[in-house]
Amino acid sequence: MSWTDERVELLKKMWGEGQSASQIAKELGGVTRNAVIGKVHRLGLSNRTAAANSSAASPQTEAKAAAPKPKAEPKPKPAPKPEPVKAEAAPAPEPRPVPTPARKAIIPAGQPLPPQPSANEISAEALAKVSEIEKKAKKLTLMDLTERTCKWPVGDPATPDFWFCGLPVQQGKPYCEAHVGVAFQPVNNKRDRRR
DNA sequence: CCCTGATTCGC
DNA sequence: GCGAATCAGG
């Protein structure tokens, strides 16, 4: 793949939007993030992190014209416009989005899969967070899972409505932040006296 | 460990 | 000019 005009433009656009080199590379396809970064530099773009200048007055005259930035593209994460049109059937706000008992042969990565907060009491906070997250879930299928996609199962595996969260996992864990929250809930009241 | 960008340097 | 390898943070 070569840097056609279009590709360069997309690169510029995305870079300007603050997308990471890897994301840009993924979008462009056929190039690695290194290629993207290299190009960015050659294009004279680059460095948005220049704030790392130590107070030390370097001999290098930093004639930096950090001014003309008509770049008025706030492009933040716009308001989450949840469609008023909600699913039908049973959006059943289960108080217990408890995963499914399908973690049998599923889940490739041979991850721990400890969850099942069934008998556990999960904070309403966490639950709310989870249901919230599930809206953003990428709804991956088993085959789409990778070492770094949240493997939290949602729905009934015996149903076509079954999928895995798929959001970026929290480093190390097999789940995303929200799911780690409910999955690895402290084993609290477990230390009941046995005596 | 994963991810980010920055740089180098052979091609 | 290109980008893999490598470097340097987080």
PDB file of C-alpha atoms (C1' of nucleotides) in Angstrom:
ATOM      1  CA  MET A   1       0.000   0.000   0.000  1.00  0.00           C
ATOM      2  CA  SER A   2       1.256   3.409  -0.788  1.00  0.00           C
ATOM      3  CA  TRP A   3       0.423   6.759   0.600  1.00  0.00           C
ATOM      4  CA  THR A   4      -2.114   7.939  -1.840  1.00  0.00           C
ATOM      5  CA  ASP A   5      -3.620  11.305  -1.486  1.00  0.00           C
ATOM      6  CA  GLU A   6      -6.732   9.903   0.020  1.00  0.00           C
ATOM      7  CA  ARG A   7      -4.899   7.832   2.512  1.00  0.00           C
ATOM      8  CA  VAL A   8      -2.772  10.738   3.552  1.00  0.00           C
ATOM      9  CA  GLU A   9      -5.829  12.816   4.016  1.00  0.00           C
ATOM     10  CA  LEU A  10      -7.520  10.275   6.140  1.00  0.00           C
ATOM     11  CA  LEU A  11      -4.348  10.029   8.106  1.00  0.00           C
ATOM     12  CA  LYS A  12      -4.251  13.747   8.661  1.00  0.00           C
ATOM     13  CA  LYS A  13      -7.866  13.846   9.569  1.00  0.00           C
ATOM     14  CA  MET A  14      -7.674  11.059  12.051  1.00  0.00           C
ATOM     15  CA  TRP A  15      -4.452  12.271  13.543  1.00  0.00           C
ATOM     16  CA  GLY A  16      -6.021  15.638  13.921  1.00  0.00           C
ATOM     17  CA  GLU A  17      -8.895  14.069  15.710  1.00  0.00           C
ATOM     18  CA  GLY A  18      -6.529  12.587  18.153  1.00  0.00           C
ATOM     19  CA  GLN A  19      -6.830   9.045  16.956  1.00  0.00           C
ATOM     20  CA  SER A  20      -3.933   6.847  17.836  1.00  0.00           C
ATOM     21  CA  ALA A  21      -1.518   5.682  15.224  1.00  0.00           C
ATOM     22  CA  SER A  22      -2.639   2.129  15.636  1.00  0.00           C
ATOM     23  CA  GLN A  23      -6.230   3.069  15.125  1.00  0.00           C
ATOM     24  CA  ILE A  24      -5.377   4.993  12.050  1.00  0.00           C
ATOM     25  CA  ALA A  25      -3.356   2.116  10.759  1.00  0.00           C
ATOM     26  CA  LYS A  26      -6.236  -0.206  11.382  1.00  0.00           C
ATOM     27  CA  GLU A  27      -8.577   2.077   9.543  1.00  0.00           C
ATOM     28  CA  LEU A  28      -6.296   2.532   6.611  1.00  0.00           C
ATOM     29  CA  GLY A  29      -5.413  -1.050   6.429  1.00  0.00           C
ATOM     30  CA  GLY A  30      -2.285  -2.386   4.864  1.00  0.00           C
ATOM     31  CA  VAL A  31      -0.054  -0.415   7.124  1.00  0.00           C
ATOM     32  CA  THR A  32       1.237  -0.721  10.604  1.00  0.00           C
ATOM     33  CA  ARG A  33       1.106   1.895  13.237  1.00  0.00           C
ATOM     34  CA  ASN A  34       4.794   2.409  12.689  1.00  0.00           C
ATOM     35  CA  ALA A  35       4.143   3.296   9.125  1.00  0.00           C
ATOM     36  CA  VAL A  36       1.543   5.746  10.240  1.00  0.00           C
ATOM     37  CA  ILE A  37       3.801   7.330  12.769  1.00  0.00           C
ATOM     38  CA  GLY A  38       6.614   7.524  10.300  1.00  0.00           C
ATOM     39  CA  LYS A  39       4.360   9.213   7.834  1.00  0.00           C
ATOM     40  CA  VAL A  40       3.030  11.565  10.409  1.00  0.00           C
ATOM     41  CA  HIS A  41       6.520  12.704  11.127  1.00  0.00           C
ATOM     42  CA  ARG A  42       7.477  13.073   7.547  1.00  0.00           C
ATOM     43  CA  LEU A  43       4.401  15.131   7.043  1.00  0.00           C
ATOM     44  CA  GLY A  44       5.546  17.374   9.776  1.00  0.00           C
ATOM     45  CA  LEU A  45       2.568  16.571  11.875  1.00  0.00           C
ATOM     46  CA  SER A  46       3.318  14.833  15.054  1.00  0.00           C
ATOM     47  CA  ASN A  47       3.853  15.809  18.489  1.00  0.00           C
ATOM     48  CA  ARG A  48       0.908  16.915  20.371  1.00  0.00           C
ATOM     49  CA  THR A  49       2.733  15.977  23.509  1.00  0.00           C
ATOM     50  CA  ALA A  50       5.329  18.651  23.305  1.00  0.00           C
ATOM     51  CA  ALA A  51       4.460  19.843  26.732  1.00  0.00           C
ATOM     52  CA  ALA A  52       7.208  17.707  28.095  1.00  0.00           C
ATOM     53  CA  ASN A  53       9.641  20.540  28.033  1.00  0.00           C
ATOM     54  CA  SER A  54      11.502  20.707  31.258  1.00  0.00           C
ATOM     55  CA  SER A  55      11.810  24.074  32.795  1.00  0.00           C
ATOM     56  CA  ALA A  56      15.435  23.908  31.860  1.00  0.00           C
ATOM     57  CA  ALA A  57      16.084  26.513  29.282  1.00  0.00           C
ATOM     58  CA  SER A  58      17.499  24.536  26.484  1.00  0.00           C
ATOM     59  CA  PRO A  59      20.009  26.182  24.194  1.00  0.00           C
ATOM     60  CA  GLN A  60      17.600  25.325  21.500  1.00  0.00           C
ATOM     61  CA  THR A  61      15.554  28.302  20.711  1.00  0.00           C
ATOM     62  CA  GLU A  62      12.091  26.973  20.815  1.00  0.00           C
ATOM     63  CA  ALA A  63      10.579  29.368  18.398  1.00  0.00           C
ATOM     64  CA  LYS A  64       7.262  27.799  18.674  1.00  0.00           C
ATOM     65  CA  ALA A  65       4.298  29.460  17.135  1.00  0.00           C
ATOM     66  CA  ALA A  66       1.751  27.838  19.252  1.00  0.00           C
ATOM     67  CA  ALA A  67      -0.969  30.088  18.226  1.00  0.00           C
ATOM     68  CA  PRO A  68      -2.908  29.799  15.027  1.00  0.00           C
ATOM     69  CA  LYS A  69      -4.983  26.822  15.759  1.00  0.00           C
ATOM     70  CA  PRO A  70      -8.285  27.577  14.110  1.00  0.00           C
ATOM     71  CA  LYS A  71      -8.824  23.948  14.544  1.00  0.00           C
ATOM     72  CA  ALA A  72     -12.157  24.439  16.142  1.00  0.00           C
ATOM     73  CA  GLU A  73     -13.144  20.882  15.979  1.00  0.00           C
ATOM     74  CA  PRO A  74     -14.076  19.949  19.483  1.00  0.00           C
ATOM     75  CA  LYS A  75     -15.115  16.583  18.238  1.00  0.00           C
ATOM     76  CA  PRO A  76     -15.513  15.185  21.693  1.00  0.00           C
ATOM     77  CA  LYS A  77     -17.632  12.250  22.459  1.00  0.00           C
ATOM     78  CA  PRO A  78     -20.941  13.765  21.594  1.00  0.00           C
ATOM     79  CA  ALA A  79     -23.832  13.179  23.806  1.00  0.00           C
ATOM     80  CA  PRO A  80     -24.696   9.568  23.936  1.00  0.00           C
ATOM     81  CA  LYS A  81     -27.846   9.696  21.935  1.00  0.00           C
ATOM     82  CA  PRO A  82     -29.541   6.583  22.958  1.00  0.00           C
ATOM     83  CA  GLU A  83     -32.246   5.924  20.555  1.00  0.00           C
ATOM     84  CA  PRO A  84     -35.579   6.415  22.240  1.00  0.00           C
ATOM     85  CA  VAL A  85     -36.709   3.453  20.350  1.00  0.00           C
ATOM     86  CA  LYS A  86     -35.828   0.725  22.675  1.00  0.00           C
ATOM     87  CA  ALA A  87     -35.703  -2.849  21.881  1.00  0.00           C
ATOM     88  CA  GLU A  88     -38.881  -4.668  22.308  1.00  0.00           C
ATOM     89  CA  ALA A  89     -39.342  -8.100  23.600  1.00  0.00           C
ATOM     90  CA  ALA A  90     -37.751  -8.335  26.934  1.00  0.00           C
ATOM     91  CA  PRO A  91     -35.278  -5.673  27.697  1.00  0.00           C
ATOM     92  CA  ALA A  92     -35.924  -7.043  31.083  1.00  0.00           C
ATOM     93  CA  PRO A  93     -33.728  -5.023  33.294  1.00  0.00           C
ATOM     94  CA  GLU A  94     -32.672  -8.013  35.138  1.00  0.00           C
ATOM     95  CA  PRO A  95     -31.478  -6.962  38.464  1.00  0.00           C
ATOM     96  CA  ARG A  96     -29.016  -9.686  37.961  1.00  0.00           C
ATOM     97  CA  PRO A  97     -27.237  -9.615  34.693  1.00  0.00           C
ATOM     98  CA  VAL A  98     -25.569 -12.647  35.947  1.00  0.00           C
ATOM     99  CA  PRO A  99     -23.638 -14.224  33.196  1.00  0.00           C
ATOM    100  CA  THR A 100     -24.555 -17.472  31.835  1.00  0.00           C
ATOM    101  CA  PRO A 101     -23.603 -20.883  32.855  1.00  0.00           C
ATOM    102  CA  ALA A 102     -22.105 -21.279  29.495  1.00  0.00           C
ATOM    103  CA  ARG A 103     -18.552 -21.061  30.431  1.00  0.00           C
ATOM    104  CA  LYS A 104     -17.987 -24.598  29.826  1.00  0.00           C
ATOM    105  CA  ALA A 105     -16.179 -25.191  26.647  1.00  0.00           C
ATOM    106  CA  ILE A 106     -16.485 -21.627  25.701  1.00  0.00           C
ATOM    107  CA  ILE A 107     -13.895 -19.021  25.986  1.00  0.00           C
ATOM    108  CA  PRO A 108     -10.749 -19.904  24.219  1.00  0.00           C
ATOM    109  CA  ALA A 109      -8.143 -17.962  25.955  1.00  0.00           C
ATOM    110  CA  GLY A 110      -8.180 -20.393  28.774  1.00  0.00           C
ATOM    111  CA  GLN A 111      -8.786 -17.557  31.034  1.00  0.00           C
ATOM    112  CA  PRO A 112      -9.730 -17.967  34.603  1.00  0.00           C
ATOM    113  CA  LEU A 113     -13.410 -17.272  34.330  1.00  0.00           C
ATOM    114  CA  PRO A 114     -14.217 -17.006  37.898  1.00  0.00           C
ATOM    115  CA  PRO A 115     -17.263 -14.795  37.808  1.00  0.00           C
ATOM    116  CA  GLN A 116     -20.711 -15.952  38.515  1.00  0.00           C
ATOM    117  CA  PRO A 117     -21.503 -13.437  41.121  1.00  0.00           C
ATOM    118  CA  SER A 118     -24.576 -15.435  41.625  1.00  0.00           C
ATOM    119  CA  ALA A 119     -24.443 -16.036  45.269  1.00  0.00           C
ATOM    120  CA  ASN A 120     -22.660 -12.840  45.690  1.00  0.00           C
ATOM    121  CA  GLU A 121     -24.010  -9.489  46.419  1.00  0.00           C
ATOM    122  CA  ILE A 122     -22.970  -6.995  43.915  1.00  0.00           C
ATOM    123  CA  SER A 123     -23.248  -3.372  44.569  1.00  0.00           C
ATOM    124  CA  ALA A 124     -26.012  -1.640  42.758  1.00  0.00           C
ATOM    125  CA  GLU A 125     -23.331   0.646  41.527  1.00  0.00           C
ATOM    126  CA  ALA A 126     -21.488  -2.109  39.802  1.00  0.00           C
ATOM    127  CA  LEU A 127     -24.616  -3.584  38.345  1.00  0.00           C
ATOM    128  CA  ALA A 128     -25.698  -0.283  36.970  1.00  0.00           C
ATOM    129  CA  LYS A 129     -22.297   0.169  35.498  1.00  0.00           C
ATOM    130  CA  VAL A 130     -22.469  -3.191  33.869  1.00  0.00           C
ATOM    131  CA  SER A 131     -25.828  -2.734  32.273  1.00  0.00           C
ATOM    132  CA  GLU A 132     -24.549   0.570  31.118  1.00  0.00           C
ATOM    133  CA  ILE A 133     -21.498  -1.009  29.664  1.00  0.00           C
ATOM    134  CA  GLU A 134     -23.444  -3.684  27.957  1.00  0.00           C
ATOM    135  CA  LYS A 135     -25.006  -1.056  25.840  1.00  0.00           C
ATOM    136  CA  LYS A 136     -21.618  -0.162  24.577  1.00  0.00           C
ATOM    137  CA  ALA A 137     -20.501  -3.711  24.332  1.00  0.00           C
ATOM    138  CA  LYS A 138     -19.182  -4.773  21.029  1.00  0.00           C
ATOM    139  CA  LYS A 139     -21.204  -7.914  21.165  1.00  0.00           C
ATOM    140  CA  LEU A 140     -18.587 -10.210  19.897  1.00  0.00           C
ATOM    141  CA  THR A 141     -19.021 -13.813  19.119  1.00  0.00           C
ATOM    142  CA  LEU A 142     -16.795 -16.450  20.495  1.00  0.00           C
ATOM    143  CA  MET A 143     -14.622 -16.304  17.467  1.00  0.00           C
ATOM    144  CA  ASP A 144     -14.130 -12.615  17.735  1.00  0.00           C
ATOM    145  CA  LEU A 145     -12.617 -12.776  21.139  1.00  0.00           C
ATOM    146  CA  THR A 146      -8.962 -12.117  21.522  1.00  0.00           C
ATOM    147  CA  GLU A 147      -6.596 -12.016  24.405  1.00  0.00           C
ATOM    148  CA  ARG A 148      -7.640  -8.519  25.068  1.00  0.00           C
ATOM    149  CA  THR A 149     -11.333  -8.360  24.574  1.00  0.00           C
ATOM    150  CA  CYS A 150     -13.666  -8.633  27.494  1.00  0.00           C
ATOM    151  CA  LYS A 151     -14.920 -12.173  27.688  1.00  0.00           C
ATOM    152  CA  TRP A 152     -17.904 -11.434  29.792  1.00  0.00           C
ATOM    153  CA  PRO A 153     -20.836 -13.399  28.427  1.00  0.00           C
ATOM    154  CA  VAL A 154     -24.156 -11.689  28.031  1.00  0.00           C
ATOM    155  CA  GLY A 155     -27.450 -13.328  27.417  1.00  0.00           C
ATOM    156  CA  ASP A 156     -28.335 -16.928  27.162  1.00  0.00           C
ATOM    157  CA  PRO A 157     -25.875 -19.006  25.197  1.00  0.00           C
ATOM    158  CA  ALA A 158     -28.767 -21.098  24.035  1.00  0.00           C
ATOM    159  CA  THR A 159     -30.186 -18.018  22.476  1.00  0.00           C
ATOM    160  CA  PRO A 160     -29.234 -16.065  19.409  1.00  0.00           C
ATOM    161  CA  ASP A 161     -29.078 -13.178  21.739  1.00  0.00           C
ATOM    162  CA  PHE A 162     -25.867 -14.294  23.215  1.00  0.00           C
ATOM    163  CA  TRP A 163     -22.639 -12.416  22.908  1.00  0.00           C
ATOM    164  CA  PHE A 164     -19.520 -11.372  24.685  1.00  0.00           C
ATOM    165  CA  CYS A 165     -18.872  -7.920  25.923  1.00  0.00           C
ATOM    166  CA  GLY A 166     -15.792  -7.479  23.802  1.00  0.00           C
ATOM    167  CA  LEU A 167     -14.686  -4.164  25.183  1.00  0.00           C
ATOM    168  CA  PRO A 168     -11.022  -3.669  25.857  1.00  0.00           C
ATOM    169  CA  VAL A 169      -9.996  -5.701  28.810  1.00  0.00           C
ATOM    170  CA  GLN A 170      -8.323  -4.304  31.765  1.00  0.00           C
ATOM    171  CA  GLN A 171      -4.734  -5.152  31.501  1.00  0.00           C
ATOM    172  CA  GLY A 172      -4.279  -8.648  32.668  1.00  0.00           C
ATOM    173  CA  LYS A 173      -7.843  -9.483  33.468  1.00  0.00           C
ATOM    174  CA  PRO A 174     -10.123 -11.253  31.057  1.00  0.00           C
ATOM    175  CA  TYR A 175     -12.751  -8.594  31.411  1.00  0.00           C
ATOM    176  CA  CYS A 176     -13.232  -4.942  30.850  1.00  0.00           C
ATOM    177  CA  GLU A 177     -13.152  -2.627  33.763  1.00  0.00           C
ATOM    178  CA  ALA A 178     -16.856  -2.737  34.432  1.00  0.00           C
ATOM    179  CA  HIS A 179     -17.025  -6.473  34.310  1.00  0.00           C
ATOM    180  CA  VAL A 180     -13.948  -6.931  36.347  1.00  0.00           C
ATOM    181  CA  GLY A 181     -15.873  -4.978  38.901  1.00  0.00           C
ATOM    182  CA  VAL A 182     -18.606  -7.542  39.191  1.00  0.00           C
ATOM    183  CA  ALA A 183     -16.536 -10.548  38.382  1.00  0.00           C
ATOM    184  CA  PHE A 184     -13.864 -10.102  40.927  1.00  0.00           C
ATOM    185  CA  GLN A 185     -16.067  -8.810  43.618  1.00  0.00           C
ATOM    186  CA  PRO A 186     -14.413  -9.277  46.920  1.00  0.00           C
ATOM    187  CA  VAL A 187     -15.264 -12.516  48.476  1.00  0.00           C
ATOM    188  CA  ASN A 188     -16.742 -10.598  51.273  1.00  0.00           C
ATOM    189  CA  ASN A 189     -19.018 -12.346  53.631  1.00  0.00           C
ATOM    190  CA  LYS A 190     -17.325 -15.584  53.246  1.00  0.00           C
ATOM    191  CA  ARG A 191     -15.494 -15.405  56.381  1.00  0.00           C
ATOM    192  CA  ASP A 192     -18.393 -16.234  58.528  1.00  0.00           C
ATOM    193  CA  ARG A 193     -17.258 -17.874  61.577  1.00  0.00           C
ATOM    194  CA  ARG A 194     -17.350 -21.528  61.262  1.00  0.00           C
ATOM    195  CA  ARG A 195     -17.065 -21.884  64.885  1.00  0.00           C
TER     196      ARG A 195
ATOM    197  C1'  DC B   1       1.382  -6.765  30.073  1.00  0.00           C
ATOM    198  C1'  DC B   2      -0.550  -3.589  26.831  1.00  0.00           C
ATOM    199  C1'  DC B   3      -0.490   0.732  24.558  1.00  0.00           C
ATOM    200  C1'  DT B   4       1.377   5.327  22.911  1.00  0.00           C
ATOM    201  C1'  DG B   5       4.357   8.120  20.067  1.00  0.00           C
ATOM    202  C1'  DA B   6       9.516   9.058  18.695  1.00  0.00           C
ATOM    203  C1'  DT B   7      13.642   7.834  16.355  1.00  0.00           C
ATOM    204  C1'  DT B   8      16.794   5.418  13.806  1.00  0.00           C
ATOM    205  C1'  DC B   9      18.478   3.528   9.707  1.00  0.00           C
ATOM    206  C1'  DG B  10      18.660   0.079   5.879  1.00  0.00           C
ATOM    207  C1'  DC B  11      16.178  -0.170   1.841  1.00  0.00           C
TER     208       DC B  11
ATOM    209  C1'  DG C   1      10.036   8.351   1.006  1.00  0.00           C
ATOM    210  C1'  DC C   2       9.145   4.230   3.531  1.00  0.00           C
ATOM    211  C1'  DG C   3       8.506   1.501   7.668  1.00  0.00           C
ATOM    212  C1'  DA C   4      10.477  -2.338  10.854  1.00  0.00           C
ATOM    213  C1'  DA C   5      13.069  -2.246  14.697  1.00  0.00           C
ATOM    214  C1'  DT C   6      13.987  -0.067  18.532  1.00  0.00           C
ATOM    215  C1'  DC C   7      13.558   3.277  22.059  1.00  0.00           C
ATOM    216  C1'  DA C   8      11.110   5.741  25.756  1.00  0.00           C
ATOM    217  C1'  DG C   9       7.165   6.730  28.405  1.00  0.00           C
ATOM    218  C1'  DG C  10       2.366   5.514  30.675  1.00  0.00           C
TER     219       DG C  10
END
